[in-house]
XYZ file of C-alpha atoms in Angstrom:
607
model
C 2.472 7.972 -3.920
C 1.626 11.664 -4.037
C -1.441 13.058 -2.351
C -3.927 15.285 -4.156
C -6.944 17.149 -2.812
C -9.441 19.624 -4.138
C -12.285 21.661 -2.675
C -15.071 23.810 -4.006
C -17.866 25.262 -1.908
C -18.845 28.280 0.134
C -15.988 28.141 2.668
C -12.408 29.387 2.398
C -10.666 26.647 0.438
C -7.033 26.821 1.592
C -7.535 25.797 5.257
C -9.648 22.823 4.155
C -7.059 21.809 1.547
C -4.226 21.964 4.096
C -6.239 19.987 6.620
C -6.980 17.337 3.993
C -3.331 17.144 2.918
C -2.359 16.425 6.527
C -4.503 13.296 6.358
C -2.418 12.143 3.363
C 1.023 12.666 4.884
C 1.251 8.918 5.471
C 1.591 8.412 1.705
C 5.105 9.862 1.752
C 6.155 13.193 0.250
C 9.007 15.682 -0.047
C 7.221 18.946 -0.933
C 3.752 20.440 -0.915
C 1.735 23.161 -2.585
C -1.723 24.539 -3.233
C -3.528 26.785 -5.681
C -6.661 28.799 -4.936
C -8.913 30.712 -7.324
C -9.793 34.014 -5.675
C -12.122 35.398 -8.344
C -9.501 37.533 -10.056
C -6.827 34.918 -10.661
C -5.178 31.795 -9.296
C -2.742 32.110 -6.381
C -0.085 29.375 -6.102
C 2.044 28.739 -3.014
C 4.595 25.906 -2.737
C 7.169 24.725 -0.205
C 9.885 22.071 -0.146
C 9.974 19.714 2.814
C 7.249 19.092 5.343
C 3.681 20.280 4.964
C 4.184 22.435 8.059
C 6.290 24.799 5.944
C 3.389 25.355 3.587
C 1.105 25.902 6.561
C 3.496 28.573 7.869
C 3.787 30.303 4.485
C 0.020 30.628 4.182
C -0.843 31.284 7.832
C -2.720 28.024 7.927
C -4.348 28.914 4.620
C -5.892 32.126 5.946
C -3.769 34.323 3.670
C -5.335 32.841 0.540
C -8.815 34.036 -0.280
C -11.113 31.986 -2.478
C -13.485 29.051 -2.191
C -12.098 26.841 -4.960
C -8.677 25.215 -4.950
C -6.425 22.185 -5.295
C -3.463 20.925 -3.249
C -0.683 18.383 -3.449
C 2.012 16.540 -1.524
C 4.764 15.368 -3.895
C 7.045 12.342 -3.789
C 9.738 13.049 -6.353
C 9.866 10.999 -9.562
C 10.992 13.542 -12.172
C 13.320 16.181 -10.802
C 14.769 16.625 -7.339
C 12.627 17.582 -4.342
C 12.432 21.372 -4.539
C 9.978 24.235 -4.464
C 10.380 24.708 -8.199
C 9.480 21.086 -8.929
C 6.681 21.003 -6.367
C 3.061 20.986 -7.515
C 0.800 22.688 -8.496
C 2.121 23.482 -11.967
C 0.724 26.055 -14.359
C 0.789 27.416 -17.893
C 2.702 30.617 -18.629
C -0.321 32.857 -18.020
C -1.223 31.105 -14.731
C -4.703 30.569 -16.103
C -4.512 26.764 -15.972
C -3.171 25.047 -12.864
C -2.912 21.314 -12.161
C -1.830 18.748 -9.597
C -0.955 15.201 -10.568
C -0.486 11.851 -8.901
C 1.315 9.204 -10.979
C 3.809 9.299 -13.804
C 3.621 10.320 -17.473
C 5.835 7.805 -19.256
C 6.091 9.653 -22.592
C 6.518 13.118 -21.085
C 9.807 13.724 -22.934
C 8.120 13.032 -26.255
C 5.284 15.424 -25.393
C 7.723 18.002 -24.049
C 9.627 17.991 -27.323
C 6.420 18.514 -29.312
C 5.318 21.380 -27.073
C 8.762 22.986 -27.262
C 8.471 23.057 -31.045
C 5.170 24.877 -30.619
C 6.785 27.600 -28.533
C 6.334 26.314 -24.996
C 9.077 26.821 -22.398
C 9.504 24.839 -19.184
C 10.593 25.970 -15.744
C 10.759 22.601 -13.957
C 12.070 19.073 -14.465
C 8.687 17.465 -13.909
C 6.359 15.431 -16.053
C 3.473 17.286 -14.413
C 4.425 20.640 -15.901
C 4.416 18.925 -19.302
C 0.970 17.481 -18.556
C -0.347 20.898 -17.531
C 0.936 22.595 -20.647
C -0.411 19.813 -22.829
C -3.856 20.496 -21.361
C -3.236 24.204 -22.006
C -2.377 23.484 -25.637
C -5.603 21.589 -26.284
C -7.731 24.035 -24.289
C -6.505 26.913 -26.396
C -7.435 24.937 -29.503
C -10.957 23.893 -28.466
C -11.968 26.128 -25.539
C -13.638 23.223 -23.734
C -12.107 21.598 -20.607
C -13.700 18.196 -21.239
C -12.445 18.068 -24.825
C -9.005 19.283 -23.753
C -8.728 16.532 -21.138
C -10.027 13.935 -23.591
C -7.249 14.887 -26.013
C -4.780 14.744 -23.138
C -5.838 11.162 -22.346
C -5.361 10.129 -25.955
C -1.839 11.565 -26.141
C -0.174 10.481 -22.905
C 0.980 7.122 -21.605
C 1.394 6.217 -17.972
C -0.600 6.552 -14.783
C -2.210 9.721 -13.553
C -4.847 11.304 -11.403
C -5.032 14.886 -12.618
C -6.991 17.760 -11.081
C -7.173 21.055 -13.001
C -8.641 24.490 -12.421
C -9.195 26.988 -15.234
C -9.226 30.727 -14.491
C -12.118 31.305 -16.886
C -14.178 28.474 -15.353
C -14.837 29.900 -11.895
C -16.545 27.497 -9.533
C -15.365 24.321 -11.254
C -12.605 21.738 -10.822
C -11.920 19.222 -13.562
C -10.389 15.797 -13.034
C -9.318 12.762 -15.030
C -7.587 9.537 -14.035
C -5.881 6.429 -15.337
C -4.633 3.775 -12.911
C -3.817 6.220 -10.094
C -6.320 6.501 -7.232
C -8.887 9.278 -6.996
C -12.179 9.712 -5.172
C -14.720 12.522 -5.371
C -16.898 13.497 -2.411
C -20.046 15.604 -2.184
C -22.162 17.182 0.512
C -24.570 20.126 0.643
C -23.062 22.894 -1.477
C -19.541 21.437 -1.344
C -17.476 19.020 -3.390
C -14.150 17.365 -2.615
C -11.448 15.542 -4.523
C -8.716 13.364 -3.051
C -6.376 10.488 -3.723
C -7.544 8.617 -0.616
C -10.568 8.495 1.676
C -8.992 9.800 4.945
C -8.424 13.205 3.304
C -12.142 13.961 3.095
C -13.700 11.677 5.698
C -14.028 14.617 8.087
C -16.225 16.452 5.588
C -18.308 13.813 3.806
C -18.948 10.091 3.537
C -20.684 10.252 0.159
C -18.165 9.546 -2.596
C -17.877 8.657 -6.259
C -15.148 6.450 -7.719
C -13.989 7.859 -11.039
C -13.104 5.215 -13.628
C -10.144 5.060 -15.983
C -10.296 7.530 -18.883
C -13.297 9.230 -17.290
C -13.515 12.996 -16.860
C -15.244 14.707 -13.964
C -16.425 18.258 -13.437
C -16.910 19.261 -9.808
C -19.290 22.060 -8.941
C -20.672 23.135 -5.574
C -22.250 19.993 -4.147
C -22.424 18.183 -7.486
C -20.253 16.198 -9.879
C -20.759 15.443 -13.554
C -18.972 12.634 -15.391
C -18.072 12.418 -19.073
C -16.541 9.825 -21.366
C -13.864 10.690 -23.915
C -16.543 11.570 -26.465
C -17.864 14.241 -24.113
C -21.044 12.311 -23.352
C -22.346 12.687 -19.800
C -22.294 9.460 -17.763
C -24.457 8.438 -14.823
C -22.729 7.085 -11.720
C -23.845 5.690 -8.378
C -22.731 7.325 -5.161
C -21.043 5.170 -2.500
C -21.168 5.534 1.269
C -17.953 5.311 3.316
C -18.586 3.334 6.498
C -15.196 3.709 8.181
C -15.159 4.997 11.724
C -13.262 8.290 11.689
C -11.599 7.340 14.982
C -9.683 4.571 13.218
C -7.656 7.291 11.528
C -6.580 8.768 14.861
C -3.797 7.564 17.144
C -6.138 6.708 20.010
C -3.625 7.583 22.712
C -0.697 5.688 21.210
C 2.521 7.632 20.538
C 2.589 6.458 16.916
C 0.136 5.069 14.400
C 2.401 2.055 13.926
C 2.117 0.978 17.562
C -1.633 1.532 17.465
C -1.909 -0.569 14.322
C 0.237 -3.350 15.824
C -2.260 -3.461 18.699
C -5.182 -3.556 16.270
C -4.015 -6.847 14.777
C -6.136 -9.127 16.982
C -9.245 -7.290 15.827
C -8.392 -7.225 12.121
C -7.505 -10.933 12.137
C -10.798 -11.729 13.861
C -12.781 -9.453 11.550
C -11.223 -10.926 8.412
C -11.708 -14.531 9.543
C -15.244 -14.027 10.857
C -16.299 -12.293 7.655
C -15.819 -15.576 5.793
C -17.120 -18.033 8.388
C -20.716 -19.152 7.902
C -22.242 -21.816 10.147
C -18.833 -22.938 11.310
C -17.364 -23.380 7.816
C -15.342 -21.181 5.484
C -17.488 -19.574 2.820
C -15.713 -17.531 0.156
C -18.847 -16.650 -1.807
C -18.436 -12.977 -0.855
C -15.110 -13.083 -2.716
C -16.752 -14.707 -5.732
C -15.201 -18.129 -5.080
C -17.616 -21.050 -4.896
C -16.465 -24.492 -3.751
C -17.127 -25.813 -7.249
C -14.879 -23.208 -8.797
C -12.107 -23.776 -6.255
C -11.976 -27.440 -7.232
C -11.103 -26.525 -10.819
C -7.871 -24.686 -10.068
C -4.821 -26.847 -10.727
C -2.266 -24.353 -9.452
C -1.892 -20.868 -7.998
C 0.293 -17.960 -9.092
C 0.654 -15.020 -6.700
C 2.084 -11.623 -7.629
C 2.871 -9.010 -4.998
C 5.410 -6.452 -3.783
C 7.093 -5.744 -0.451
C 5.266 -7.067 2.611
C 2.490 -8.464 0.433
C 5.141 -10.575 -1.308
C 6.151 -11.938 2.085
C 2.509 -12.870 2.711
C 2.586 -14.693 -0.620
C 5.701 -16.574 0.473
C 3.827 -17.835 3.545
C 0.833 -18.728 1.365
C 3.070 -20.881 -0.825
C 4.119 -23.064 2.101
C 0.638 -23.256 3.626
C -1.270 -23.955 0.435
C 1.152 -26.533 -0.937
C 1.156 -28.319 2.408
C -2.642 -28.385 2.736
C -3.998 -28.489 -0.825
C -1.094 -30.285 -2.534
C -1.138 -28.056 -5.609
C 1.810 -26.056 -6.964
C 1.993 -22.419 -5.863
C 4.293 -19.954 -7.594
C 5.189 -16.638 -5.977
C 6.251 -13.771 -8.230
C 7.661 -10.329 -7.578
C 5.140 -8.200 -9.430
C 7.845 -5.733 -10.484
C 9.634 -8.527 -12.374
C 6.661 -10.529 -13.612
C 5.540 -8.386 -16.520
C 9.036 -8.125 -18.008
C 9.338 -11.871 -18.522
C 7.415 -14.105 -20.826
C 5.856 -16.159 -18.033
C 4.474 -19.569 -18.878
C 1.059 -19.681 -17.239
C -1.253 -22.639 -16.872
C -4.797 -21.677 -17.904
C -6.135 -23.694 -14.953
C -4.231 -21.513 -12.475
C -5.815 -19.043 -10.091
C -3.863 -15.792 -10.357
C -3.838 -13.874 -7.061
C -2.700 -10.286 -6.587
C -2.114 -9.091 -3.018
C -2.043 -5.342 -2.348
C -3.021 -3.297 0.689
C -3.941 -0.173 -1.258
C -5.230 -1.894 -4.373
C -3.297 0.714 -6.342
C 0.222 -0.794 -6.430
C 1.399 -0.094 -9.979
C 3.539 -3.210 -10.458
C 0.853 -5.484 -9.054
C -1.761 -3.864 -11.259
C 0.430 -4.487 -14.312
C 0.825 -8.144 -13.323
C -2.927 -8.465 -12.921
C -3.528 -7.087 -16.400
C -1.011 -9.466 -17.919
C -2.742 -12.406 -16.255
C -6.096 -11.209 -17.583
C -4.629 -10.952 -21.073
C -3.642 -14.627 -20.703
C -7.248 -15.445 -19.714
C -6.467 -16.619 -16.199
C -9.042 -16.280 -13.434
C -7.860 -13.436 -11.228
C -8.425 -12.791 -7.536
C -7.486 -9.595 -5.711
C -6.743 -9.615 -1.984
C -6.972 -5.930 -1.118
C -7.926 -3.681 1.767
C -9.429 -0.695 -0.067
C -12.923 -0.951 -1.487
C -13.222 0.573 -4.944
C -9.461 0.524 -5.597
C -8.240 -0.041 -9.143
C -7.040 -3.616 -8.560
C -10.311 -4.534 -6.876
C -12.285 -3.181 -9.817
C -10.224 -4.911 -12.479
C -9.853 -8.367 -10.900
C -12.434 -11.035 -11.666
C -12.915 -11.713 -7.974
C -12.113 -9.734 -4.825
C -11.451 -10.773 -1.241
C -11.490 -7.667 0.928
C -9.428 -7.808 4.104
C -10.844 -6.029 7.123
C -7.834 -4.034 8.271
C -9.467 -0.607 7.947
C -7.351 2.438 7.099
C -3.653 1.894 7.823
C -1.826 5.166 8.379
C 1.760 4.203 9.220
C 3.864 3.681 6.114
C 5.287 0.403 7.474
C 2.438 -2.090 7.245
C 1.534 -4.291 10.200
C -2.191 -4.895 10.528
C -2.776 -5.045 6.758
C -0.061 -7.719 6.544
C -1.763 -9.741 9.269
C -5.171 -9.407 7.628
C -3.682 -10.616 4.335
C -2.191 -13.643 6.094
C -5.602 -14.502 7.529
C -7.175 -14.224 4.081
C -4.574 -16.583 2.625
C -5.148 -19.143 5.391
C -8.864 -19.118 4.606
C -8.256 -19.730 0.911
C -5.717 -22.507 1.547
C -7.898 -24.336 4.081
C -11.019 -24.182 1.925
C -9.123 -25.208 -1.198
C -7.727 -28.240 0.652
C -11.160 -29.143 1.997
C -12.951 -29.063 -1.358
C -10.102 -30.976 -3.011
C -10.298 -33.535 -0.178
C -6.598 -33.315 0.672
C -7.619 -32.842 4.315
C -10.487 -34.522 6.130
C -13.269 -32.893 8.097
C -11.521 -33.222 11.457
C -8.392 -31.430 10.227
C -10.507 -28.797 8.451
C -12.479 -27.891 11.559
C -9.304 -27.997 13.658
C -7.748 -25.418 11.310
C -10.801 -23.195 11.628
C -10.608 -23.420 15.410
C -6.932 -22.425 15.296
C -7.797 -19.431 13.103
C -10.427 -18.316 15.599
C -7.868 -18.577 18.426
C -5.175 -16.482 16.720
C -6.474 -13.063 17.902
C -6.249 -13.985 21.593
C -2.770 -15.385 21.097
C -1.659 -12.133 19.463
C -3.118 -10.315 22.479
C -0.969 -12.502 24.733
C 2.150 -11.509 22.789
C 1.275 -7.825 22.971
C 0.833 -8.044 26.734
C 4.556 -8.875 26.977
C 5.817 -6.155 24.658
C 8.092 -4.726 27.369
C 10.310 -7.813 26.993
C 10.848 -6.825 23.349
C 11.417 -3.208 24.338
C 14.191 -4.265 26.728
C 15.712 -6.479 24.041
C 15.755 -3.559 21.599
C 17.421 -1.320 24.174
C 20.147 -3.916 24.722
C 21.088 -4.175 21.036
C 20.339 -0.666 19.746
C 24.040 -0.098 19.074
C 24.338 -3.062 16.702
C 25.329 -2.277 13.121
C 24.230 -5.440 11.298
C 21.317 -7.791 11.902
C 20.651 -11.140 10.242
C 17.346 -13.006 10.480
C 17.387 -16.728 9.755
C 14.721 -19.412 9.488
C 13.499 -22.238 7.306
C 10.210 -22.695 5.480
C 7.492 -20.478 6.912
C 10.033 -19.157 9.407
C 12.138 -17.876 6.515
C 9.087 -16.046 5.116
C 8.576 -14.454 8.543
C 12.231 -13.438 8.638
C 11.816 -11.637 5.311
C 9.095 -9.487 6.842
C 10.924 -8.945 10.131
C 14.044 -7.809 8.299
C 12.084 -5.487 6.027
C 10.362 -3.849 9.005
C 13.698 -3.216 10.688
C 15.175 -1.704 7.523
C 12.126 0.431 6.787
C 11.901 2.300 10.047
C 15.201 1.901 11.941
C 17.461 2.329 8.858
C 19.680 -0.464 10.161
C 21.417 -2.839 7.784
C 19.381 -6.012 8.023
C 19.090 -9.169 5.905
C 16.954 -12.294 5.991
C 18.291 -15.665 4.885
C 17.006 -19.165 4.565
C 19.091 -20.644 7.371
C 20.592 -23.364 5.211
C 21.986 -20.749 2.816
C 24.258 -19.122 5.420
C 27.119 -21.480 4.724
C 26.959 -20.717 0.991
C 28.702 -17.381 1.432
C 26.796 -15.168 3.833
C 28.399 -16.520 6.993
C 31.581 -14.716 5.948
C 29.850 -11.486 7.024
C 29.316 -12.694 10.590
C 31.844 -11.284 13.044
C 32.055 -10.656 16.764
C 28.938 -8.847 17.979
C 26.840 -9.355 14.840
C 23.194 -9.815 15.888
C 21.603 -12.989 14.485
C 17.914 -13.594 15.158
C 16.419 -17.021 14.478
C 12.700 -17.746 14.101
C 12.039 -21.394 14.971
C 8.450 -22.664 14.804
C 8.541 -25.493 12.256
C 9.128 -28.867 13.940
C 10.648 -30.565 10.894
C 13.403 -27.948 10.503
C 13.911 -26.745 14.089
C 17.062 -28.773 14.812
C 18.699 -27.747 11.548
C 17.995 -24.047 12.201
C 19.465 -24.376 15.696
C 22.599 -25.872 14.143
C 22.839 -22.959 11.721
C 22.430 -20.517 14.592
C 25.210 -22.213 16.527
C 27.466 -21.873 13.484
C 27.058 -18.091 13.688
C 27.488 -18.087 17.441
C 30.818 -19.923 17.157
C 31.967 -17.045 14.950
C 31.163 -14.398 17.543
C 27.535 -13.616 16.748
C 25.167 -12.426 19.474
C 22.085 -14.618 19.020
C 18.389 -14.520 19.875
C 15.585 -16.969 19.172
C 11.827 -16.596 18.787
C 9.905 -19.849 19.163
C 6.709 -21.446 20.453
C 6.618 -21.056 24.240
C 10.330 -20.180 24.234
C 11.249 -23.877 24.214
C 14.112 -23.540 21.771
C 17.291 -24.254 23.747
C 19.529 -21.941 21.754
C 20.567 -18.296 21.691
C 21.747 -15.930 24.389
C 18.251 -14.467 24.460
C 15.087 -16.536 24.050
C 11.589 -15.246 23.458
C 8.459 -17.330 23.442
C 4.936 -16.865 22.129
C 1.847 -19.089 22.254
C 1.885 -22.167 20.074
C -0.493 -22.785 17.203
C -0.658 -25.022 14.175
C 2.800 -24.495 12.620
C 1.143 -23.560 9.311
C -0.276 -20.439 11.008
C 2.922 -19.583 12.906
C 3.637 -16.488 10.790
C 0.702 -14.635 12.350
C 2.275 -14.970 15.791
C 6.003 -14.944 15.049
C 5.795 -11.674 13.115
C 4.343 -9.672 16.024
C 7.471 -9.591 18.241
C 9.527 -8.753 15.146
C 7.207 -5.817 14.382
C 7.584 -4.625 17.964
C 11.361 -5.046 17.777
C 11.550 -2.876 14.654
C 9.247 -0.295 16.242
C 11.284 0.041 19.425
C 14.576 0.150 17.530
C 13.207 3.039 15.460
C 11.983 4.913 18.538
C 15.312 4.410 20.330
C 17.127 5.814 17.313
C 14.909 8.895 17.238
C 13.380 8.217 13.822
C 10.015 9.287 12.455
C 8.335 5.907 12.898
C 5.167 6.560 10.891
C 6.824 8.369 7.990
C 10.219 6.777 7.316
C 12.505 8.544 4.893
C 12.239 7.910 1.150
C 9.191 5.650 1.517
C 5.525 5.996 0.642
C 2.419 4.094 1.657
C 0.880 3.546 -1.746
C 3.398 2.867 -4.514
C 1.546 4.012 -7.623
C 4.577 4.316 -9.912
C 6.849 1.612 -11.288
C-alpha cells in the first residue's frame, strides 16, 4: 500500500522525490518522509498527514541539498500514524536509512534478537527493525549486497526495501519480495518506485526486480545480484503508457474521468482478443485445445475483483455448463481446499500485487493446478508467477475506488466464458457470434448511459440525507449490487449493504423502516418478477425504492432508471455504471475526498 521512490543523478533529489511521491498518493497513506544524502551525512525529514505538509517543511524540497535520496508515503500497519512512525527509518548513527513497502511478519522475533545485541528502538514499526537488521549485518561484513542477502534470509513477509548508506555515496540499494518495485534509468539518472506513474515523467526505460534479488542503483545504471552476490543480467523494458492517462483531463476527479473511460477500456480489452471475428486467447496462453481440458474453474479475488468473479460464475456456468467456484482470496489459503486437478485456477487483481490473491495463487500452484492471472499491470508479481496471463487494457487507474479496471475485468471474463462454451460445444456458432456482437456493442451502450448522468446526479441530490441504503437483486443482478454497495461505502461513507433479494425475508427486512432507501437492480428475465415482489415487501414497510433495469421497463419503485438492453449475461457491464455514478455524486455532495477515501489504499500489498 505504501509508496516508495528513490533518485540518484545530477539534479537536486528532494524536489524530484516529492514530485514522484505525489504520483503515488492514490495508493493511500497517512504520513510521508524523505532522506537525502548531501555529501556530509543523511538528512531525514518526516511529516504526519498529507504529503503537502512534507512539501511545506522542506520548501518543496529546496531546503535539502544533495542528489541522492529516497522517499516514502506510509499506510500504517505497525504503530499509529505519526511522525515518529513515519518512514524513512535509520540506525542510531544515521548512517543507514531505509524506506519499506510491505510487512515483516517476524519483526518481533528479529527485534528481540537485536535488543539482546544492544539495539534500542524509537518507533513501533517493523521497518525500523528491518533497517537495524541491515545495519547489524553491514557492520559485520561491510558489504551492502551481503548485508541485504543476510536480511532476506532472516526475515519473513513481503517487502520492497530501498536503502542508502552514508559511506556509499552515489548509490541506492534495493531488495524485494512480493511487494512491487520498479527501477528506471535515463542518461546519468536512476529512479526507484513502487509504481510506474511515479517515474513516468522522467523515464520510460525500466527494470523489474525479481523476488530475492538485490539491486544497486548508480547514476544512469543499475546492477543486479543474487543472494550469493553474483551479478545478474536483466533486460530493460519500455513503458508505453500515455502520460496523459495519469492526468484528470479536465474532470474534477480521477474517478469521474475513469468512469468515462470505461467505453474505451471495454473496447480495447475485447478487441485485443478478437481475431478475424472470433475470440482468440492465445495472447493469454490459452489455446482452444487447452480450454477443452478444464473440467471446472476456481476463481480467487478480493474486493471489486471478487464481485467480477461472482458475475463470471453466473456467466460461465450458464454458457459453458461447468462448475465455477468463487473464493475470497483472504480466506482461501487458511482452509484446506479440495481442488480438482482439472480445474483452471483464476486470480483476478487490478494491481497484480494483491497479497491475499498472490497467496491463493501460490497455493494453487503448489497443488499443480493450471493458473491464469487476469491483471492490469504488466510485470506485476501475480502476472510473473501465474502460468498464463490475460492483461486487461484499463491503463493506469488513479482513483482508489476502481471503476474502469472492474469493467475491463468483466470484459475479460466474458471472453473466457464465451470461448470456453464455444470450444466445449455448449453453444452453437450462431449464439457464439451473437455474443461477440453484443460484446462489441457494449462500449456504445455505456456511452449512452454516461450521456444521461445528470439523471443520476439529481437522484443522488434527492436522497443525500439517507442514513441506510440496501441494494437487492438476484443472480447477476445480486453480483452487481455487491459492487454498487461497495462503491457507495468506499467513497460516501454511508452504511450500505447488498443482499440477494430472496434473502431479505430471512432476517434483514427487520432493518427496513420508514425512509430507508432500497435500490433494486432488475435485468434478469427469469427472476425479475420475484425481485419486484421483494422490493414491494420493503416498500410496504416504508422504504423509499428505486429500480435500475433495461430501458426502465420495470414497473416498480418510486424512481425508475433505464439503460440500454443487452444479452442478460452481460448486464453487469451496463447496470454497474449508474451505480458508480450514484456513489460518485453522493461522495461529492457529502464533501468527501472522492479519489482518496479515508483508510483505503489502491494496492493492498499486506494481508
